Amino acid sequence: MKVAIVPGDGIGQEVVPVAEAVLRRLHPDWDYYHVEVGYGRWQKCGSAIGPAEMRALGDADVILFGAVTTPPDPDYRSVLVQMRKDLDLYANVRPVKGPGVDLTIVRENTEGLYSGIEWELPGSYCTLRVVTEKGSRRIARFAAGLAKGRRFTIGTKANVLKSDTLFRRCAVEEAEAAGVAWEEKFIDALCLDVLMHPARYGVIVTTNIFGDILSDAAGALVGGLGTLPSANIGDGHALFEPVHGSAPDIAGKGIANPVAAIRSAAMLLAHAGDPKGAAAVDATVNAVLAAGIRTHDLGGTASTGRFGAAVLARL
């Protein structure tokens, strides 16, 4: 198994080594190699990711990714958008699990407002929202496959956006083809209801930016972004990353929460054919938290390193 390790920027440099250590503890025989991408690379050589790095990522069976800083510079191209498009990682899967919460948000990952198609006009800047039938169908089919036996919700703004009427139609047709009962909610009302009644939900499918916002908001149900893992899945590649960003305000202080990165490693294990290892990692994280070892964002005093050491010791 070839595993590309991509810490990126900010706290990615601190939490990814913890998650990598977990993977190495369970699978020391795998082939691990590091790939440098992100704002730090851009500062050094004017490019956040180059052809060699993309080839290295494309050669990996799975990718463990940290976070990247995206500056407000018109010459800076988002690394994540490029990787998702070039590797065709069309399904973003974000589970949210905790007491009374067990839902999965599936967002389309390659188009929508994050299509990367933008241009400047006098006095304005335009971003093109792209919603295609191909993109809508394959993400709906993927989500419906996860929803067997679970409540399946389609989140849109089809009452306002014509592009969302296309997404809705494709999602409904794919759900019915898969024999999955479905319901629909407008995304603004859905955000509120998920926060108020999370136990009502199982699998939610929506478009790119709506899913990004909804999944971040849902982090409030389980302790914040420091606890949320995610997967970016395509037909030929898979990348796993914590939902949080590079958090430059706390980078280098040793207080970043590695839970999301460790749980992303657990998702990587499950995808790589080791569900037993994935379950062991999740159970170990829960045991460490239950023992009162928590980072500052969860009301504790543990450093990133101390939490990681506790997980490795129990694992």
PDB file of C-alpha atoms in Angstrom:
ATOM      1  CA  MET A   1       0.000   0.000   0.000  1.00  0.00           C
ATOM      2  CA  LYS A   2       1.494   3.327  -1.097  1.00  0.00           C
ATOM      3  CA  VAL A   3       0.552   6.162   1.259  1.00  0.00           C
ATOM      4  CA  ALA A   4       1.301   9.796   0.410  1.00  0.00           C
ATOM      5  CA  ILE A   5       1.662  11.934   3.546  1.00  0.00           C
ATOM      6  CA  VAL A   6       0.884  15.620   2.938  1.00  0.00           C
ATOM      7  CA  PRO A   7       1.073  17.767   6.109  1.00  0.00           C
ATOM      8  CA  GLY A   8       0.604  21.063   4.221  1.00  0.00           C
ATOM      9  CA  ASP A   9       0.560  24.286   6.242  1.00  0.00           C
ATOM     10  CA  GLY A  10      -0.164  25.498   9.755  1.00  0.00           C
ATOM     11  CA  ILE A  11      -1.420  22.889  12.189  1.00  0.00           C
ATOM     12  CA  GLY A  12      -1.333  20.318   9.419  1.00  0.00           C
ATOM     13  CA  GLN A  13       2.367  20.106  10.257  1.00  0.00           C
ATOM     14  CA  GLU A  14       1.440  19.146  13.842  1.00  0.00           C
ATOM     15  CA  VAL A  15      -1.588  16.862  13.545  1.00  0.00           C
ATOM     16  CA  VAL A  16      -0.621  14.825  10.486  1.00  0.00           C
ATOM     17  CA  PRO A  17       2.520  13.356  12.134  1.00  0.00           C
ATOM     18  CA  VAL A  18       0.270  12.042  14.921  1.00  0.00           C
ATOM     19  CA  ALA A  19      -2.085  10.406  12.421  1.00  0.00           C
ATOM     20  CA  GLU A  20       0.865   9.052  10.434  1.00  0.00           C
ATOM     21  CA  ALA A  21       2.275   7.460  13.600  1.00  0.00           C
ATOM     22  CA  VAL A  22      -1.076   5.711  14.122  1.00  0.00           C
ATOM     23  CA  LEU A  23      -0.959   4.284  10.600  1.00  0.00           C
ATOM     24  CA  ARG A  24       2.651   3.171  11.012  1.00  0.00           C
ATOM     25  CA  ARG A  25       1.820   1.464  14.318  1.00  0.00           C
ATOM     26  CA  LEU A  26      -0.820  -0.672  12.600  1.00  0.00           C
ATOM     27  CA  HIS A  27       0.850  -1.081   9.197  1.00  0.00           C
ATOM     28  CA  PRO A  28       4.621  -0.656   9.405  1.00  0.00           C
ATOM     29  CA  ASP A  29       4.958  -2.545   6.122  1.00  0.00           C
ATOM     30  CA  TRP A  30       3.175   0.078   4.022  1.00  0.00           C
ATOM     31  CA  ASP A  31       5.187   2.409   1.775  1.00  0.00           C
ATOM     32  CA  TYR A  32       4.964   5.941   3.215  1.00  0.00           C
ATOM     33  CA  TYR A  33       6.363   9.010   1.460  1.00  0.00           C
ATOM     34  CA  HIS A  34       5.976  12.753   2.012  1.00  0.00           C
ATOM     35  CA  VAL A  35       4.790  15.307  -0.538  1.00  0.00           C
ATOM     36  CA  GLU A  36       5.203  19.054   0.003  1.00  0.00           C
ATOM     37  CA  VAL A  37       2.336  21.287  -1.136  1.00  0.00           C
ATOM     38  CA  GLY A  38       0.735  24.488   0.096  1.00  0.00           C
ATOM     39  CA  TYR A  39       1.378  28.096   0.929  1.00  0.00           C
ATOM     40  CA  GLY A  40       4.835  27.392   2.316  1.00  0.00           C
ATOM     41  CA  ARG A  41       5.903  25.913  -1.000  1.00  0.00           C
ATOM     42  CA  TRP A  42       4.314  28.829  -2.866  1.00  0.00           C
ATOM     43  CA  GLN A  43       6.343  31.297  -0.802  1.00  0.00           C
ATOM     44  CA  LYS A  44       9.547  29.454  -1.648  1.00  0.00           C
ATOM     45  CA  CYS A  45       9.114  28.786  -5.359  1.00  0.00           C
ATOM     46  CA  GLY A  46       5.970  30.587  -6.542  1.00  0.00           C
ATOM     47  CA  SER A  47       3.861  27.433  -6.894  1.00  0.00           C
ATOM     48  CA  ALA A  48       1.757  25.728  -4.251  1.00  0.00           C
ATOM     49  CA  ILE A  49       1.910  22.406  -6.078  1.00  0.00           C
ATOM     50  CA  GLY A  50       3.877  21.333  -9.124  1.00  0.00           C
ATOM     51  CA  PRO A  51       3.671  18.556 -11.745  1.00  0.00           C
ATOM     52  CA  ALA A  52       6.043  16.311  -9.762  1.00  0.00           C
ATOM     53  CA  GLU A  53       3.871  16.606  -6.659  1.00  0.00           C
ATOM     54  CA  MET A  54       0.718  15.839  -8.628  1.00  0.00           C
ATOM     55  CA  ARG A  55       2.390  12.747 -10.090  1.00  0.00           C
ATOM     56  CA  ALA A  56       3.421  11.627  -6.607  1.00  0.00           C
ATOM     57  CA  LEU A  57      -0.146  12.026  -5.368  1.00  0.00           C
ATOM     58  CA  GLY A  58      -1.513  10.233  -8.399  1.00  0.00           C
ATOM     59  CA  ASP A  59       0.839   7.297  -7.765  1.00  0.00           C
ATOM     60  CA  ALA A  60      -0.431   6.801  -4.195  1.00  0.00           C
ATOM     61  CA  ASP A  61      -3.077   4.268  -3.278  1.00  0.00           C
ATOM     62  CA  VAL A  62      -4.298   6.613  -0.527  1.00  0.00           C
ATOM     63  CA  ILE A  63      -3.395  10.123   0.643  1.00  0.00           C
ATOM     64  CA  LEU A  64      -3.312  11.481   4.196  1.00  0.00           C
ATOM     65  CA  PHE A  65      -3.652  15.251   3.988  1.00  0.00           C
ATOM     66  CA  GLY A  66      -3.411  17.981   6.611  1.00  0.00           C
ATOM     67  CA  ALA A  67      -4.423  21.530   5.704  1.00  0.00           C
ATOM     68  CA  VAL A  68      -3.333  24.383   3.481  1.00  0.00           C
ATOM     69  CA  THR A  69      -3.384  28.140   3.893  1.00  0.00           C
ATOM     70  CA  THR A  70      -5.025  29.950   0.983  1.00  0.00           C
ATOM     71  CA  PRO A  71      -4.035  33.635   0.909  1.00  0.00           C
ATOM     72  CA  PRO A  72      -6.285  36.289  -0.678  1.00  0.00           C
ATOM     73  CA  ASP A  73      -3.958  36.569  -3.664  1.00  0.00           C
ATOM     74  CA  PRO A  74      -5.367  36.444  -7.220  1.00  0.00           C
ATOM     75  CA  ASP A  75      -2.266  34.556  -8.380  1.00  0.00           C
ATOM     76  CA  TYR A  76      -2.699  31.770  -5.825  1.00  0.00           C
ATOM     77  CA  ARG A  77      -4.626  28.736  -7.031  1.00  0.00           C
ATOM     78  CA  SER A  78      -6.268  26.600  -4.360  1.00  0.00           C
ATOM     79  CA  VAL A  79      -4.334  23.378  -3.827  1.00  0.00           C
ATOM     80  CA  LEU A  80      -7.392  21.489  -2.641  1.00  0.00           C
ATOM     81  CA  VAL A  81      -9.515  22.547  -5.600  1.00  0.00           C
ATOM     82  CA  GLN A  82      -6.728  21.500  -7.978  1.00  0.00           C
ATOM     83  CA  MET A  83      -6.236  18.114  -6.309  1.00  0.00           C
ATOM     84  CA  ARG A  84      -9.945  17.382  -6.200  1.00  0.00           C
ATOM     85  CA  LYS A  85     -10.322  18.209  -9.868  1.00  0.00           C
ATOM     86  CA  ASP A  86      -7.117  16.629 -11.179  1.00  0.00           C
ATOM     87  CA  LEU A  87      -7.626  13.407  -9.190  1.00  0.00           C
ATOM     88  CA  ASP A  88     -11.405  13.554  -9.747  1.00  0.00           C
ATOM     89  CA  LEU A  89     -12.191  13.211  -6.049  1.00  0.00           C
ATOM     90  CA  TYR A  90     -15.856  13.892  -6.582  1.00  0.00           C
ATOM     91  CA  ALA A  91     -17.322  12.606  -3.296  1.00  0.00           C
ATOM     92  CA  ASN A  92     -16.595  14.431  -0.054  1.00  0.00           C
ATOM     93  CA  VAL A  93     -17.743  12.329   2.895  1.00  0.00           C
ATOM     94  CA  ARG A  94     -17.958  13.954   6.329  1.00  0.00           C
ATOM     95  CA  PRO A  95     -19.242  11.785   9.194  1.00  0.00           C
ATOM     96  CA  VAL A  96     -20.407  13.555  12.343  1.00  0.00           C
ATOM     97  CA  LYS A  97     -20.560  11.149  15.295  1.00  0.00           C
ATOM     98  CA  GLY A  98     -21.042  11.686  19.001  1.00  0.00           C
ATOM     99  CA  PRO A  99     -23.619  11.219  21.764  1.00  0.00           C
ATOM    100  CA  GLY A 100     -27.010  11.298  20.044  1.00  0.00           C
ATOM    101  CA  VAL A 101     -25.427  12.093  16.650  1.00  0.00           C
ATOM    102  CA  ASP A 102     -24.609   9.698  13.816  1.00  0.00           C
ATOM    103  CA  LEU A 103     -24.979  11.404  10.472  1.00  0.00           C
ATOM    104  CA  THR A 104     -22.933  11.612   7.296  1.00  0.00           C
ATOM    105  CA  ILE A 105     -22.857  14.638   5.009  1.00  0.00           C
ATOM    106  CA  VAL A 106     -21.957  13.865   1.396  1.00  0.00           C
ATOM    107  CA  ARG A 107     -21.151  16.845  -0.804  1.00  0.00           C
ATOM    108  CA  GLU A 108     -20.292  17.083  -4.471  1.00  0.00           C
ATOM    109  CA  ASN A 109     -16.603  17.942  -4.548  1.00  0.00           C
ATOM    110  CA  THR A 110     -15.511  19.090  -8.004  1.00  0.00           C
ATOM    111  CA  GLU A 111     -17.967  21.732  -9.237  1.00  0.00           C
ATOM    112  CA  GLY A 112     -20.525  24.157  -7.811  1.00  0.00           C
ATOM    113  CA  LEU A 113     -19.131  27.458  -6.521  1.00  0.00           C
ATOM    114  CA  TYR A 114     -15.763  25.748  -6.063  1.00  0.00           C
ATOM    115  CA  SER A 115     -15.491  25.034  -9.782  1.00  0.00           C
ATOM    116  CA  GLY A 116     -12.476  27.345  -9.950  1.00  0.00           C
ATOM    117  CA  ILE A 117     -13.955  29.278 -12.879  1.00  0.00           C
ATOM    118  CA  GLU A 118     -13.589  32.955 -11.974  1.00  0.00           C
ATOM    119  CA  TRP A 119     -12.887  36.209 -13.742  1.00  0.00           C
ATOM    120  CA  GLU A 120     -12.557  39.889 -12.963  1.00  0.00           C
ATOM    121  CA  LEU A 121     -14.628  42.704 -14.402  1.00  0.00           C
ATOM    122  CA  PRO A 122     -14.398  46.440 -13.762  1.00  0.00           C
ATOM    123  CA  GLY A 123     -15.576  46.886 -10.199  1.00  0.00           C
ATOM    124  CA  SER A 124     -16.524  43.248  -9.671  1.00  0.00           C
ATOM    125  CA  TYR A 125     -15.347  39.658  -9.558  1.00  0.00           C
ATOM    126  CA  CYS A 126     -17.388  36.737 -10.890  1.00  0.00           C
ATOM    127  CA  THR A 127     -17.443  33.107  -9.774  1.00  0.00           C
ATOM    128  CA  LEU A 128     -19.295  30.587 -11.930  1.00  0.00           C
ATOM    129  CA  ARG A 129     -21.471  28.013 -10.142  1.00  0.00           C
ATOM    130  CA  VAL A 130     -21.352  24.849 -12.213  1.00  0.00           C
ATOM    131  CA  VAL A 131     -23.867  22.040 -11.604  1.00  0.00           C
ATOM    132  CA  THR A 132     -23.846  19.271 -14.210  1.00  0.00           C
ATOM    133  CA  GLU A 133     -26.045  16.235 -14.658  1.00  0.00           C
ATOM    134  CA  LYS A 134     -22.992  13.953 -14.628  1.00  0.00           C
ATOM    135  CA  GLY A 135     -21.682  15.452 -11.394  1.00  0.00           C
ATOM    136  CA  SER A 136     -25.090  15.450  -9.738  1.00  0.00           C
ATOM    137  CA  ARG A 137     -25.887  11.871 -10.681  1.00  0.00           C
ATOM    138  CA  ARG A 138     -22.645  10.331  -9.536  1.00  0.00           C
ATOM    139  CA  ILE A 139     -22.640  12.063  -6.142  1.00  0.00           C
ATOM    140  CA  ALA A 140     -26.302  11.164  -5.622  1.00  0.00           C
ATOM    141  CA  ARG A 141     -25.580   7.546  -6.582  1.00  0.00           C
ATOM    142  CA  PHE A 142     -22.622   7.465  -4.181  1.00  0.00           C
ATOM    143  CA  ALA A 143     -24.677   8.936  -1.329  1.00  0.00           C
ATOM    144  CA  ALA A 144     -27.632   6.637  -1.954  1.00  0.00           C
ATOM    145  CA  GLY A 145     -25.231   3.703  -1.699  1.00  0.00           C
ATOM    146  CA  LEU A 146     -24.274   4.860   1.808  1.00  0.00           C
ATOM    147  CA  ALA A 147     -27.893   5.421   2.793  1.00  0.00           C
ATOM    148  CA  LYS A 148     -29.213   1.853   2.622  1.00  0.00           C
ATOM    149  CA  GLY A 149     -31.211   1.427   5.809  1.00  0.00           C
ATOM    150  CA  ARG A 150     -30.691   5.041   6.868  1.00  0.00           C
ATOM    151  CA  ARG A 151     -32.714   8.208   6.466  1.00  0.00           C
ATOM    152  CA  PHE A 152     -31.719   9.920   3.225  1.00  0.00           C
ATOM    153  CA  THR A 153     -32.092  13.698   2.879  1.00  0.00           C
ATOM    154  CA  ILE A 154     -31.514  15.814  -0.227  1.00  0.00           C
ATOM    155  CA  GLY A 155     -30.475  19.365   0.625  1.00  0.00           C
ATOM    156  CA  THR A 156     -30.927  22.070  -2.026  1.00  0.00           C
ATOM    157  CA  LYS A 157     -32.085  25.602  -2.667  1.00  0.00           C
ATOM    158  CA  ALA A 158     -34.233  24.482  -5.592  1.00  0.00           C
ATOM    159  CA  ASN A 159     -36.876  27.052  -4.731  1.00  0.00           C
ATOM    160  CA  VAL A 160     -34.448  29.779  -5.825  1.00  0.00           C
ATOM    161  CA  LEU A 161     -31.643  28.274  -7.926  1.00  0.00           C
ATOM    162  CA  LYS A 162     -32.418  26.613 -11.255  1.00  0.00           C
ATOM    163  CA  SER A 163     -29.139  24.688 -11.045  1.00  0.00           C
ATOM    164  CA  ASP A 164     -30.423  23.094  -7.858  1.00  0.00           C
ATOM    165  CA  THR A 165     -33.554  21.863  -9.607  1.00  0.00           C
ATOM    166  CA  LEU A 166     -31.216  19.785 -11.780  1.00  0.00           C
ATOM    167  CA  PHE A 167     -29.348  18.496  -8.729  1.00  0.00           C
ATOM    168  CA  ARG A 168     -32.638  17.666  -6.986  1.00  0.00           C
ATOM    169  CA  ARG A 169     -34.017  15.765  -9.973  1.00  0.00           C
ATOM    170  CA  CYS A 170     -30.861  13.684 -10.342  1.00  0.00           C
ATOM    171  CA  ALA A 171     -30.742  12.936  -6.607  1.00  0.00           C
ATOM    172  CA  VAL A 172     -34.378  11.852  -6.509  1.00  0.00           C
ATOM    173  CA  GLU A 173     -33.990   9.615  -9.559  1.00  0.00           C
ATOM    174  CA  GLU A 174     -30.818   7.986  -8.224  1.00  0.00           C
ATOM    175  CA  ALA A 175     -32.379   7.390  -4.807  1.00  0.00           C
ATOM    176  CA  GLU A 176     -35.427   5.764  -6.346  1.00  0.00           C
ATOM    177  CA  ALA A 177     -33.258   3.650  -8.659  1.00  0.00           C
ATOM    178  CA  ALA A 178     -31.365   2.414  -5.594  1.00  0.00           C
ATOM    179  CA  GLY A 179     -34.584   1.701  -3.690  1.00  0.00           C
ATOM    180  CA  VAL A 180     -33.785   4.298  -1.025  1.00  0.00           C
ATOM    181  CA  ALA A 181     -36.580   6.336   0.545  1.00  0.00           C
ATOM    182  CA  TRP A 182     -35.812  10.042   0.351  1.00  0.00           C
ATOM    183  CA  GLU A 183     -36.903  13.382   1.677  1.00  0.00           C
ATOM    184  CA  GLU A 184     -35.896  16.898   0.668  1.00  0.00           C
ATOM    185  CA  LYS A 185     -35.241  20.078   2.629  1.00  0.00           C
ATOM    186  CA  PHE A 186     -34.099  23.550   1.684  1.00  0.00           C
ATOM    187  CA  ILE A 187     -30.544  23.968   2.860  1.00  0.00           C
ATOM    188  CA  ASP A 188     -31.144  26.938   5.175  1.00  0.00           C
ATOM    189  CA  ALA A 189     -33.924  25.159   7.061  1.00  0.00           C
ATOM    190  CA  LEU A 190     -31.876  21.955   6.987  1.00  0.00           C
ATOM    191  CA  CYS A 191     -28.913  23.614   8.710  1.00  0.00           C
ATOM    192  CA  LEU A 192     -31.144  24.725  11.564  1.00  0.00           C
ATOM    193  CA  ASP A 193     -32.930  21.389  11.901  1.00  0.00           C
ATOM    194  CA  VAL A 194     -29.700  19.375  11.911  1.00  0.00           C
ATOM    195  CA  LEU A 195     -28.439  21.480  14.816  1.00  0.00           C
ATOM    196  CA  MET A 196     -31.727  21.232  16.706  1.00  0.00           C
ATOM    197  CA  HIS A 197     -32.614  17.587  15.941  1.00  0.00           C
ATOM    198  CA  PRO A 198     -29.483  15.747  14.776  1.00  0.00           C
ATOM    199  CA  ALA A 199     -30.858  12.304  15.671  1.00  0.00           C
ATOM    200  CA  ARG A 200     -33.393  12.660  12.856  1.00  0.00           C
ATOM    201  CA  TYR A 201     -30.714  12.428  10.169  1.00  0.00           C
ATOM    202  CA  GLY A 202     -28.665   9.667   8.581  1.00  0.00           C
ATOM    203  CA  VAL A 203     -27.149  10.560   5.206  1.00  0.00           C
ATOM    204  CA  ILE A 204     -27.458  14.036   3.677  1.00  0.00           C
ATOM    205  CA  VAL A 205     -26.433  14.777   0.095  1.00  0.00           C
ATOM    206  CA  THR A 206     -25.981  18.301  -1.230  1.00  0.00           C
ATOM    207  CA  THR A 207     -23.909  20.506  -3.503  1.00  0.00           C
ATOM    208  CA  ASN A 208     -20.366  21.669  -2.871  1.00  0.00           C
ATOM    209  CA  ILE A 209     -20.535  24.901  -0.882  1.00  0.00           C
ATOM    210  CA  PHE A 210     -23.790  23.964   0.881  1.00  0.00           C
ATOM    211  CA  GLY A 211     -22.198  20.751   2.147  1.00  0.00           C
ATOM    212  CA  ASP A 212     -19.078  22.615   3.220  1.00  0.00           C
ATOM    213  CA  ILE A 213     -21.091  25.045   5.347  1.00  0.00           C
ATOM    214  CA  LEU A 214     -23.489  22.412   6.722  1.00  0.00           C
ATOM    215  CA  SER A 215     -20.733  20.017   7.792  1.00  0.00           C
ATOM    216  CA  ASP A 216     -18.738  22.757   9.507  1.00  0.00           C
ATOM    217  CA  ALA A 217     -21.847  23.910  11.374  1.00  0.00           C
ATOM    218  CA  ALA A 218     -22.583  20.322  12.403  1.00  0.00           C
ATOM    219  CA  GLY A 219     -19.198  20.247  14.122  1.00  0.00           C
ATOM    220  CA  ALA A 220     -20.865  22.185  16.948  1.00  0.00           C
ATOM    221  CA  LEU A 221     -22.724  18.976  17.817  1.00  0.00           C
ATOM    222  CA  VAL A 222     -19.572  16.995  18.631  1.00  0.00           C
ATOM    223  CA  GLY A 223     -17.042  19.454  20.007  1.00  0.00           C
ATOM    224  CA  GLY A 224     -15.964  21.519  17.025  1.00  0.00           C
ATOM    225  CA  LEU A 225     -13.931  21.219  13.851  1.00  0.00           C
ATOM    226  CA  GLY A 226     -11.020  19.642  15.697  1.00  0.00           C
ATOM    227  CA  THR A 227     -12.972  16.384  15.913  1.00  0.00           C
ATOM    228  CA  LEU A 228     -14.305  16.053  12.349  1.00  0.00           C
ATOM    229  CA  PRO A 229     -12.636  13.778   9.768  1.00  0.00           C
ATOM    230  CA  SER A 230     -13.416  13.554   6.076  1.00  0.00           C
ATOM    231  CA  ALA A 231     -12.741  11.541   2.951  1.00  0.00           C
ATOM    232  CA  ASN A 232     -12.425  12.695  -0.649  1.00  0.00           C
ATOM    233  CA  ILE A 233     -13.269   9.724  -2.844  1.00  0.00           C
ATOM    234  CA  GLY A 234     -12.968   9.200  -6.581  1.00  0.00           C
ATOM    235  CA  ASP A 235     -13.116   6.140  -8.781  1.00  0.00           C
ATOM    236  CA  GLY A 236      -9.323   5.841  -8.816  1.00  0.00           C
ATOM    237  CA  HIS A 237      -8.003   7.858  -5.876  1.00  0.00           C
ATOM    238  CA  ALA A 238      -8.845   8.646  -2.250  1.00  0.00           C
ATOM    239  CA  LEU A 239      -7.663  11.431   0.055  1.00  0.00           C
ATOM    240  CA  PHE A 240      -8.377  11.714   3.778  1.00  0.00           C
ATOM    241  CA  GLU A 241      -8.161  14.960   5.733  1.00  0.00           C
ATOM    242  CA  PRO A 242      -9.400  16.684   8.880  1.00  0.00           C
ATOM    243  CA  VAL A 243     -12.198  19.140   8.193  1.00  0.00           C
ATOM    244  CA  HIS A 244     -10.441  22.001   9.985  1.00  0.00           C
ATOM    245  CA  GLY A 245      -8.156  24.373   8.121  1.00  0.00           C
ATOM    246  CA  SER A 246      -4.553  25.354   8.727  1.00  0.00           C
ATOM    247  CA  ALA A 247      -5.479  27.554  11.747  1.00  0.00           C
ATOM    248  CA  PRO A 248      -2.417  29.829  11.541  1.00  0.00           C
ATOM    249  CA  ASP A 249      -3.469  31.600  14.749  1.00  0.00           C
ATOM    250  CA  ILE A 250      -2.610  28.516  16.831  1.00  0.00           C
ATOM    251  CA  ALA A 251       0.021  26.917  14.589  1.00  0.00           C
ATOM    252  CA  GLY A 252       3.295  26.154  16.322  1.00  0.00           C
ATOM    253  CA  LYS A 253       1.846  26.324  19.831  1.00  0.00           C
ATOM    254  CA  GLY A 254       1.410  22.574  20.288  1.00  0.00           C
ATOM    255  CA  ILE A 255      -2.258  22.880  21.217  1.00  0.00           C
ATOM    256  CA  ALA A 256      -3.953  21.741  17.980  1.00  0.00           C
ATOM    257  CA  ASN A 257      -6.459  18.918  18.361  1.00  0.00           C
ATOM    258  CA  PRO A 258      -5.288  15.833  16.404  1.00  0.00           C
ATOM    259  CA  VAL A 259      -8.580  13.934  16.777  1.00  0.00           C
ATOM    260  CA  ALA A 260      -9.871  14.894  13.317  1.00  0.00           C
ATOM    261  CA  ALA A 261      -6.587  13.833  11.697  1.00  0.00           C
ATOM    262  CA  ILE A 262      -6.519  10.536  13.609  1.00  0.00           C
ATOM    263  CA  ARG A 263     -10.124   9.796  12.678  1.00  0.00           C
ATOM    264  CA  SER A 264      -9.290  10.649   9.068  1.00  0.00           C
ATOM    265  CA  ALA A 265      -6.565   8.000   9.323  1.00  0.00           C
ATOM    266  CA  ALA A 266      -9.238   5.579  10.568  1.00  0.00           C
ATOM    267  CA  MET A 267     -11.337   6.339   7.485  1.00  0.00           C
ATOM    268  CA  LEU A 268      -8.225   5.706   5.370  1.00  0.00           C
ATOM    269  CA  LEU A 269      -7.790   2.312   7.043  1.00  0.00           C
ATOM    270  CA  ALA A 270     -11.373   1.327   6.337  1.00  0.00           C
ATOM    271  CA  HIS A 271     -11.024   2.385   2.700  1.00  0.00           C
ATOM    272  CA  ALA A 272      -7.758   0.430   2.409  1.00  0.00           C
ATOM    273  CA  GLY A 273      -9.444  -2.774   3.530  1.00  0.00           C
ATOM    274  CA  ASP A 274      -8.729  -2.734   7.272  1.00  0.00           C
ATOM    275  CA  PRO A 275     -12.087  -2.078   8.982  1.00  0.00           C
ATOM    276  CA  LYS A 276     -10.866  -3.815  12.135  1.00  0.00           C
ATOM    277  CA  GLY A 277      -7.953  -1.382  12.401  1.00  0.00           C
ATOM    278  CA  ALA A 278     -10.273   1.549  11.699  1.00  0.00           C
ATOM    279  CA  ALA A 279     -12.622   0.462  14.486  1.00  0.00           C
ATOM    280  CA  ALA A 280      -9.682   0.046  16.865  1.00  0.00           C
ATOM    281  CA  VAL A 281      -8.461   3.587  16.161  1.00  0.00           C
ATOM    282  CA  ASP A 282     -11.912   5.107  16.694  1.00  0.00           C
ATOM    283  CA  ALA A 283     -12.404   3.136  19.916  1.00  0.00           C
ATOM    284  CA  THR A 284      -8.974   4.207  21.158  1.00  0.00           C
ATOM    285  CA  VAL A 285      -9.694   7.896  20.520  1.00  0.00           C
ATOM    286  CA  ASN A 286     -12.980   7.571  22.404  1.00  0.00           C
ATOM    287  CA  ALA A 287     -11.214   5.850  25.310  1.00  0.00           C
ATOM    288  CA  VAL A 288      -8.564   8.574  25.549  1.00  0.00           C
ATOM    289  CA  LEU A 289     -11.226  11.287  25.535  1.00  0.00           C
ATOM    290  CA  ALA A 290     -13.270   9.394  28.138  1.00  0.00           C
ATOM    291  CA  ALA A 291     -10.152   9.221  30.334  1.00  0.00           C
ATOM    292  CA  GLY A 292     -10.148  13.019  30.420  1.00  0.00           C
ATOM    293  CA  ILE A 293      -7.182  13.563  28.141  1.00  0.00           C
ATOM    294  CA  ARG A 294      -8.349  16.446  25.965  1.00  0.00           C
ATOM    295  CA  THR A 295      -6.814  19.343  24.086  1.00  0.00           C
ATOM    296  CA  HIS A 296      -7.602  22.971  24.892  1.00  0.00           C
ATOM    297  CA  ASP A 297     -10.487  23.288  22.419  1.00  0.00           C
ATOM    298  CA  LEU A 298     -12.286  20.476  24.260  1.00  0.00           C
ATOM    299  CA  GLY A 299     -11.725  22.037  27.672  1.00  0.00           C
ATOM    300  CA  GLY A 300      -8.584  20.104  28.560  1.00  0.00           C
ATOM    301  CA  THR A 301      -4.911  20.861  28.962  1.00  0.00           C
ATOM    302  CA  ALA A 302      -3.263  18.164  26.838  1.00  0.00           C
ATOM    303  CA  SER A 303      -0.873  19.177  24.097  1.00  0.00           C
ATOM    304  CA  THR A 304      -1.069  17.755  20.587  1.00  0.00           C
ATOM    305  CA  GLY A 305       1.860  15.489  21.368  1.00  0.00           C
ATOM    306  CA  ARG A 306       0.513  14.279  24.703  1.00  0.00           C
ATOM    307  CA  PHE A 307      -2.831  13.346  23.192  1.00  0.00           C
ATOM    308  CA  GLY A 308      -1.109  11.514  20.350  1.00  0.00           C
ATOM    309  CA  ALA A 309       1.146   9.646  22.782  1.00  0.00           C
ATOM    310  CA  ALA A 310      -1.890   8.559  24.798  1.00  0.00           C
ATOM    311  CA  VAL A 311      -3.582   7.211  21.659  1.00  0.00           C
ATOM    312  CA  LEU A 312      -0.467   5.303  20.609  1.00  0.00           C
ATOM    313  CA  ALA A 313       0.002   3.845  24.089  1.00  0.00           C
ATOM    314  CA  ARG A 314      -3.584   2.552  24.234  1.00  0.00           C
ATOM    315  CA  LEU A 315      -3.552   1.394  20.628  1.00  0.00           C
TER     316      LEU A 315
END
